PDB file of C-alpha atoms and ligand atoms in Angstrom:
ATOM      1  CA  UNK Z   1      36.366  65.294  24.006  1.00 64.00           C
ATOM      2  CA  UNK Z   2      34.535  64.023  27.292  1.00 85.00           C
ATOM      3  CA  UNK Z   3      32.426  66.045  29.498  1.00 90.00           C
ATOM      4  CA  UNK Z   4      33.066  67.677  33.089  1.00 94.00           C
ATOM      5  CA  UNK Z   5      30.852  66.726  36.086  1.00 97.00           C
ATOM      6  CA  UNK Z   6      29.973  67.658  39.658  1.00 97.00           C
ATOM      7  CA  UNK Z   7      27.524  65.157  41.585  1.00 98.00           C
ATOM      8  CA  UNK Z   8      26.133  66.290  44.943  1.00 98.00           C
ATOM      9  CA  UNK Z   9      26.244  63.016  47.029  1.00 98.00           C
ATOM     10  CA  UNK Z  10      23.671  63.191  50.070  1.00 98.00           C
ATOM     11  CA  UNK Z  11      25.218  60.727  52.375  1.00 95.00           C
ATOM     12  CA  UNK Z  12      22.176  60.806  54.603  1.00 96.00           C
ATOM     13  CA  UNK Z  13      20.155  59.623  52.483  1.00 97.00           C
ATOM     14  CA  UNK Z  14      18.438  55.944  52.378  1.00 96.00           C
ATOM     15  CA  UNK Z  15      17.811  53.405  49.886  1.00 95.00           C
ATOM     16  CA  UNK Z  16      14.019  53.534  51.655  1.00 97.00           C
ATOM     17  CA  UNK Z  17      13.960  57.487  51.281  1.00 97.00           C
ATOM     18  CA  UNK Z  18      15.833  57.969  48.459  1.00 98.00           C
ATOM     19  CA  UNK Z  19      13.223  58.862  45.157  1.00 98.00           C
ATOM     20  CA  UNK Z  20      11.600  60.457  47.618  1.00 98.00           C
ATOM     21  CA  UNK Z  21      14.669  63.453  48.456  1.00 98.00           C
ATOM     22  CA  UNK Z  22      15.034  62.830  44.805  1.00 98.00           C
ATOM     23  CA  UNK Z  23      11.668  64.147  44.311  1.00 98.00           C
ATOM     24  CA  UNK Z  24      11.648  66.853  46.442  1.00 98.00           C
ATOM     25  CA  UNK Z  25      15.481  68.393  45.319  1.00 98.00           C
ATOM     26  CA  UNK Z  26      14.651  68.414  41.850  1.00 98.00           C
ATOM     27  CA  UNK Z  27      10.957  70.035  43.107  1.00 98.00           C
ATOM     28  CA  UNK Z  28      12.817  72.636  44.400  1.00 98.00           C
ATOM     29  CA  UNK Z  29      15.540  73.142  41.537  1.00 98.00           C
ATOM     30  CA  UNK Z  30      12.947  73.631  38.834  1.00 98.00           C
ATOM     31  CA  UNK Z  31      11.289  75.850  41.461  1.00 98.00           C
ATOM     32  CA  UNK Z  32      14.128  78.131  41.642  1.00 98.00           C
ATOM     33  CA  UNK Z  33      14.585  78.265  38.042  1.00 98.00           C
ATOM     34  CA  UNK Z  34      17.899  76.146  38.268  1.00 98.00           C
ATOM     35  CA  UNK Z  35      17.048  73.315  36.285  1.00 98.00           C
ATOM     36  CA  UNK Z  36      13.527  72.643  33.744  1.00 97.00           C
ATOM     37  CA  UNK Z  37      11.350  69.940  34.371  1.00 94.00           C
ATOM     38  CA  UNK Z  38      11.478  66.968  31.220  1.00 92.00           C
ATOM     39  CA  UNK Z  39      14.020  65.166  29.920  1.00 93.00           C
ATOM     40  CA  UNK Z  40      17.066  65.638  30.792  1.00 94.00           C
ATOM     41  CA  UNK Z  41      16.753  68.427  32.803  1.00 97.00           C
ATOM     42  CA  UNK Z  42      18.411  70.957  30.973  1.00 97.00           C
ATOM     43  CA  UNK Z  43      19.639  74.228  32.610  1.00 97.00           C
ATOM     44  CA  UNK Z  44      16.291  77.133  33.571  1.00 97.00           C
ATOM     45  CA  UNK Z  45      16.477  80.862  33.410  1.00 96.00           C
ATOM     46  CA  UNK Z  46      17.562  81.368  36.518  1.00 97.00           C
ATOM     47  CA  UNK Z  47      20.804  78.609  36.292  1.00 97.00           C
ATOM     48  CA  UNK Z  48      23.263  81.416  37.293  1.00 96.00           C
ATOM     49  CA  UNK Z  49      21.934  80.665  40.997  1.00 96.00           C
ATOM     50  CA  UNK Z  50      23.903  77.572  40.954  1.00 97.00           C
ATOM     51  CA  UNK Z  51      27.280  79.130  40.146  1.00 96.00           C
ATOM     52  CA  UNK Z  52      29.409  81.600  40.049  1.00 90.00           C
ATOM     53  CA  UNK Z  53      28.931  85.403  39.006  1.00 88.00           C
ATOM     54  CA  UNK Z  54      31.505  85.033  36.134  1.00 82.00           C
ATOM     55  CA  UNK Z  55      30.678  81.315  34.817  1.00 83.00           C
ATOM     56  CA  UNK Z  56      29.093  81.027  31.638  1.00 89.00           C
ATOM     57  CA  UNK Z  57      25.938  79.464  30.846  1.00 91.00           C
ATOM     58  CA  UNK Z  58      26.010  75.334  31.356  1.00 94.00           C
ATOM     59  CA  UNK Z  59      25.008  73.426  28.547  1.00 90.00           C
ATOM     60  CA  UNK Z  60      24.246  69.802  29.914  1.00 93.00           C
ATOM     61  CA  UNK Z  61      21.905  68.073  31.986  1.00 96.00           C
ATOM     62  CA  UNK Z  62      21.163  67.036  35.210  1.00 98.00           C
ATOM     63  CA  UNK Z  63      21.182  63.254  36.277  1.00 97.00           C
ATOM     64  CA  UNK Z  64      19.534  61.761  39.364  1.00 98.00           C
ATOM     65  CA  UNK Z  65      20.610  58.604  40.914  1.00 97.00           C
ATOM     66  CA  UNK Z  66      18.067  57.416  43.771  1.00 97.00           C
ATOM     67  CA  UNK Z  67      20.002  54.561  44.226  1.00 95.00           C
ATOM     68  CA  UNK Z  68      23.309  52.761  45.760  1.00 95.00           C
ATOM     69  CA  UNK Z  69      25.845  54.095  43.773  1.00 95.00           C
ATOM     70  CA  UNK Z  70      29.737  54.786  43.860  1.00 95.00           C
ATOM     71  CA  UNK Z  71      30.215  58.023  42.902  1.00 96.00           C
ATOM     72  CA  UNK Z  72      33.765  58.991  41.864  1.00 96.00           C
ATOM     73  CA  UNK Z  73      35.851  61.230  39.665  1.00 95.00           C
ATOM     74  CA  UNK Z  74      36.024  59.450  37.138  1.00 91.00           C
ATOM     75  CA  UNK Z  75      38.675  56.392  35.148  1.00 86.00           C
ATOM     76  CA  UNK Z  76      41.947  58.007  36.208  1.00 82.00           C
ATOM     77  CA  UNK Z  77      42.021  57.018  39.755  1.00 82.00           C
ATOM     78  CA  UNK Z  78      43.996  59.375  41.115  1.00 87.00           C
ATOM     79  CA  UNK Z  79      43.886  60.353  44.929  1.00 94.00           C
ATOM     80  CA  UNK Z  80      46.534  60.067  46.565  1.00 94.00           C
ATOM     81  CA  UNK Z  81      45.159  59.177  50.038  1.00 95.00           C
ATOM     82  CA  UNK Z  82      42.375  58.103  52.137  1.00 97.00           C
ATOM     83  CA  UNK Z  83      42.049  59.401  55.468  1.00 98.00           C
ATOM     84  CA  UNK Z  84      41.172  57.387  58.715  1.00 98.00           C
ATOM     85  CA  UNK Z  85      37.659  58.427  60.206  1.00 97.00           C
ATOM     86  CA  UNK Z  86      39.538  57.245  63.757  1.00 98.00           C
ATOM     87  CA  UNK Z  87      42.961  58.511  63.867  1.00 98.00           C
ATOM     88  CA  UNK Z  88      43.110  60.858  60.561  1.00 97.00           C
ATOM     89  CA  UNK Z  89      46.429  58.582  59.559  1.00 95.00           C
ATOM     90  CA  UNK Z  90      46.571  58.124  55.880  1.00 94.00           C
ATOM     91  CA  UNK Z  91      46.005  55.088  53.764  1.00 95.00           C
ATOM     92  CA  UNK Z  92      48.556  55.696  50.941  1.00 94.00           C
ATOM     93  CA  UNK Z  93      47.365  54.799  47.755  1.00 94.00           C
ATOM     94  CA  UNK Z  94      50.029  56.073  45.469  1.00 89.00           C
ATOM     95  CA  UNK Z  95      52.462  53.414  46.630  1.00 83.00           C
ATOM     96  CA  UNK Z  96      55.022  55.867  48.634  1.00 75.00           C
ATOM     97  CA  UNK Z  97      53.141  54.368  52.086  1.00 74.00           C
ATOM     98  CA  UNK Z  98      53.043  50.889  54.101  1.00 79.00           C
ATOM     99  CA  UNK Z  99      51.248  48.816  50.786  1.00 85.00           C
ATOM    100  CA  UNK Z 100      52.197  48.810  46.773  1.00 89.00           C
ATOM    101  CA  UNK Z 101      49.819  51.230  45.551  1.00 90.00           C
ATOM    102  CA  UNK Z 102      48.279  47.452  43.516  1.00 91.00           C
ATOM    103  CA  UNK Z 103      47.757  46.161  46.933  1.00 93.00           C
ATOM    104  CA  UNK Z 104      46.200  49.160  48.741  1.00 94.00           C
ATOM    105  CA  UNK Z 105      44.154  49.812  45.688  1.00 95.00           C
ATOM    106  CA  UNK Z 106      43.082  45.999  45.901  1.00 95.00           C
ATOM    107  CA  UNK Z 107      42.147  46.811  49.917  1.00 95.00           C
ATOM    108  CA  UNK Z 108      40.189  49.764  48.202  1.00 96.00           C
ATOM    109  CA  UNK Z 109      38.252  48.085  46.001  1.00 96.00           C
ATOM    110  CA  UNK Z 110      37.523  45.090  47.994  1.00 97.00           C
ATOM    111  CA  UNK Z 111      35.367  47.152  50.006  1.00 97.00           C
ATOM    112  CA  UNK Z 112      33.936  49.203  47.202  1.00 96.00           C
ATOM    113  CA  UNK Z 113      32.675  45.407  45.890  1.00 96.00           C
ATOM    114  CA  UNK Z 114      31.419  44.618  49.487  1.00 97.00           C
ATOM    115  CA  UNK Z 115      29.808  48.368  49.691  1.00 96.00           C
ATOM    116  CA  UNK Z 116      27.772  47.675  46.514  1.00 93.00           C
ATOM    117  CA  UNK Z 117      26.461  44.423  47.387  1.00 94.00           C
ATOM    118  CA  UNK Z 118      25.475  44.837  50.903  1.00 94.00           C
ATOM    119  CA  UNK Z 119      25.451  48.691  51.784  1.00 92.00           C
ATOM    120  CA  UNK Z 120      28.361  47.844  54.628  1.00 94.00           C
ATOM    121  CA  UNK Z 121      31.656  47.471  54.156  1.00 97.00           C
ATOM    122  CA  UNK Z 122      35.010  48.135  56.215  1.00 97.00           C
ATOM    123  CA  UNK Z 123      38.123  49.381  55.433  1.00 97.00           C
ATOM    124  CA  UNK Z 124      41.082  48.920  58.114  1.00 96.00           C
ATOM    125  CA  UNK Z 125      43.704  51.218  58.920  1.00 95.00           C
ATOM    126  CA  UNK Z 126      47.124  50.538  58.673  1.00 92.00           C
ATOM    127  CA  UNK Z 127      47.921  53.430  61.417  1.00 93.00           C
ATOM    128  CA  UNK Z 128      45.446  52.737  64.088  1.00 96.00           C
ATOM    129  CA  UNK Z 129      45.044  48.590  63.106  1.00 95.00           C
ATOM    130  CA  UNK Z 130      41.033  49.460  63.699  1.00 97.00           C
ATOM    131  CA  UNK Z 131      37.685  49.050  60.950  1.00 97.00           C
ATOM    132  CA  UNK Z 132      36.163  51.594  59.975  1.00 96.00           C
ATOM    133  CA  UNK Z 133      33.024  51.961  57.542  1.00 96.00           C
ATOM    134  CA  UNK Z 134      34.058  52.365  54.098  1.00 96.00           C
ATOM    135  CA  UNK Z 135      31.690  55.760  53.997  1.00 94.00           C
ATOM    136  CA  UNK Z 136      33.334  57.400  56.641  1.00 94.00           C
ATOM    137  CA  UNK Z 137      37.180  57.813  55.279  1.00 96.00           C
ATOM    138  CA  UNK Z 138      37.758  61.336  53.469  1.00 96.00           C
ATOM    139  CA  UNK Z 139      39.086  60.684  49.555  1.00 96.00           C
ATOM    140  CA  UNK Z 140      41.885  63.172  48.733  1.00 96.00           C
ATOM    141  CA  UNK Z 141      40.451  65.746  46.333  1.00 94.00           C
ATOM    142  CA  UNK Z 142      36.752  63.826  47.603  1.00 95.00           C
ATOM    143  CA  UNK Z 143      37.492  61.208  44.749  1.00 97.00           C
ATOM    144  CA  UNK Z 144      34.600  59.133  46.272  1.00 97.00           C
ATOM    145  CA  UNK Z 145      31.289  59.482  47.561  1.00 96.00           C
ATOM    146  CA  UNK Z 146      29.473  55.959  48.346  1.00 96.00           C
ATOM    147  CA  UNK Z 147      25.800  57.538  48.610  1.00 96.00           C
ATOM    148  CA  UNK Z 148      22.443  56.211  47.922  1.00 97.00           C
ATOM    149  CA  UNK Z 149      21.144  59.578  46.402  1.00 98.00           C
ATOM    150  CA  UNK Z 150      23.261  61.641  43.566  1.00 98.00           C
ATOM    151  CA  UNK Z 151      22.478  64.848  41.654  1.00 98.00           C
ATOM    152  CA  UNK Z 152      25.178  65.244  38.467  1.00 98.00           C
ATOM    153  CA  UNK Z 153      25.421  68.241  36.887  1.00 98.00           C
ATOM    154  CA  UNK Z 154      26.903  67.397  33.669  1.00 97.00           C
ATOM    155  CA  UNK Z 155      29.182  69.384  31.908  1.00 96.00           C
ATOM    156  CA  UNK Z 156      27.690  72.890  34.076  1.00 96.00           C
ATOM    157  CA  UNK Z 157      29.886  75.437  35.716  1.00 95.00           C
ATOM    158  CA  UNK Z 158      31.803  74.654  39.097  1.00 95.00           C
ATOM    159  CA  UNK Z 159      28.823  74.614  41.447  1.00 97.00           C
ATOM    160  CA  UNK Z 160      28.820  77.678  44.298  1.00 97.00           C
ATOM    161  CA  UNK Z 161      29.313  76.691  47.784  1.00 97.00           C
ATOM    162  CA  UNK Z 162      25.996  78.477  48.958  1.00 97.00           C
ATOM    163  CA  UNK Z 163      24.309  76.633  46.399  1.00 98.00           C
ATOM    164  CA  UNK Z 164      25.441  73.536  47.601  1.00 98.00           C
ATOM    165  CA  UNK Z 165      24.732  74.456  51.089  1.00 98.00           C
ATOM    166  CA  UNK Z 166      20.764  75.634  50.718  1.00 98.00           C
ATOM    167  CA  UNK Z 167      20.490  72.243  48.831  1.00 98.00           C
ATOM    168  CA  UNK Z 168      21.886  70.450  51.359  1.00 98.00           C
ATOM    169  CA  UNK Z 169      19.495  72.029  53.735  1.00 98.00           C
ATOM    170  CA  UNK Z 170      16.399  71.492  51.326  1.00 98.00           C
ATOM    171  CA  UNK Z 171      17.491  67.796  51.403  1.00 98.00           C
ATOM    172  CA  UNK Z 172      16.694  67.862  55.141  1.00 98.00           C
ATOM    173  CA  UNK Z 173      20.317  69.153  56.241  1.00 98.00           C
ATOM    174  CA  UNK Z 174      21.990  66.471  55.445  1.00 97.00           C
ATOM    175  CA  UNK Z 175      25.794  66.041  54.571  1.00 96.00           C
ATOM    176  CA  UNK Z 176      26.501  66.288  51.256  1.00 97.00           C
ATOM    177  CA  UNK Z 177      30.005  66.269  49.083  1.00 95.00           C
ATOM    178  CA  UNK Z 178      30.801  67.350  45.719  1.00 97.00           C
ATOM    179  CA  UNK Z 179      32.312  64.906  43.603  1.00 97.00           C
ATOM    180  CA  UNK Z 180      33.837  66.137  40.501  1.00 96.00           C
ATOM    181  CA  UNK Z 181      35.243  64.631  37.872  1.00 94.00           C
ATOM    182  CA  UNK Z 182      36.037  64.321  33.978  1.00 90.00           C
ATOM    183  CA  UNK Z 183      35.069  61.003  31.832  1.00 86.00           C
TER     184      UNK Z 183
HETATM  185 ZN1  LIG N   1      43.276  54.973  61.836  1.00 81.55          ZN
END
C-alpha cells in the first residue's frame, strides 16, 4: 500500500545546530498538543492544529532527521524542472530541453553525490552558463529539499500553511519547504 509523507525541511539550519532546533521544534509540538512525546511520536489531542478543519485524524508518526539529508518525494522522480537561483531559466529534466532527460538527471545527481559528501555542491545552468549552489535551485512541485534538519509527518493530513509558518518561526524564522511525497 505505501504511506503518504510531508517533511518540513529547515534550510537554515546547521549540522552544528541541528539536534538542537530538533530539540526545541519537537519541545514545542508536544507543547501544543500536536504530537506526544515517546516513540514514535504519534499524533496528541490537539493534532487538528496542524491541518486542516475537514482532515481526518492522522494515524502515523513523526520522524526527525538532525542530520544532512536529501529530502525528496519519493522513487518516482518526477519534476519536471529545476529552476535557476540566477536567471530563473529552467533546467529541463524531462528530456523536452537542451540535455536527454539521462544526462540532465546524471548533472542532477552528480551534485546530489557531491552535496552529501561535502555539504557544497554546484549545479550549472544551461541558460545563464553560471554555478550555482545545489540548495538554491527551486524543484518543480519542491521535489527536493537538501537540509540538515527534517520533520516527516508520516502518513498525517496535508499540513496547514499557518502551521507551517508558526513552526518556521519557532525554528528561529528560518526558511522552510514542504516536501511531500508517497513511498
Ligand atoms: Zn541561470
Amino acid at each position: 500500500m505505501g504511506y503518504r509523507y510531508e517533511t518540513v525541511a529547515d534550510h537554515d539550519a546547521t549540522l552544528e545546530d541541528a539536534a538542537e532546533l530538533a530539540d526545541r521544534g519537537l519541545k514545542w509540538l508536544v507543547a501544543e498538543g500536536i504530537v506526544r512525546d515517546g516513540p514514535g511520536h504519534p499524533p496528541g489531542e490537539r493534532w487538528y492544529l496542524a491541518v486542516g478543519p475537514a482532515d481526518l485524524e492522522p494515524g502515523g508518526t513523526l520522524e526527525i532527521m538532525p542530520l544532512r539529508a536529501v529530502f525528496d518525494g519519493g522513487p518516482r522522480r518526477d519534476p519536471s524542472y529545476a529552476v535557476c537561483p540566477h536567471c530563473a531559466g529552467h533546467l529541463v529534466l524531462d528530456g523536452i530541453g537542451r540535455y536527454t532527460e539521462q544526462v540532465a538527471w546524471e548533472l542532477v545527481e552528480e551534485a546530489i553525490d557531491t552535496w552529501h559528501d561535502t555539504g557544497r555542491a554546484a549545479l550549472a545552468c544551461p541558460h545563464c552558463g553560471r554555478d550555482a549552489d545545489l540548495t538554491a535551485w527551486a524543484w518543480d512541485g519542491d521535489y527536493f529539499a537538501f537540509a540538515c534538519l527534517g520533520f516527516t509527518f508520516r502518513d498525517w493530513p496535508p499540513l496547514d500553511g499557518g502551521f507551517v509558518e508558526e513552526f518556521a518561526r519557532v525554528l528561529g524564522g528560518h526558511r522552510v519547504t514542504v516536501v511531500a511525497g508517497r513511498y
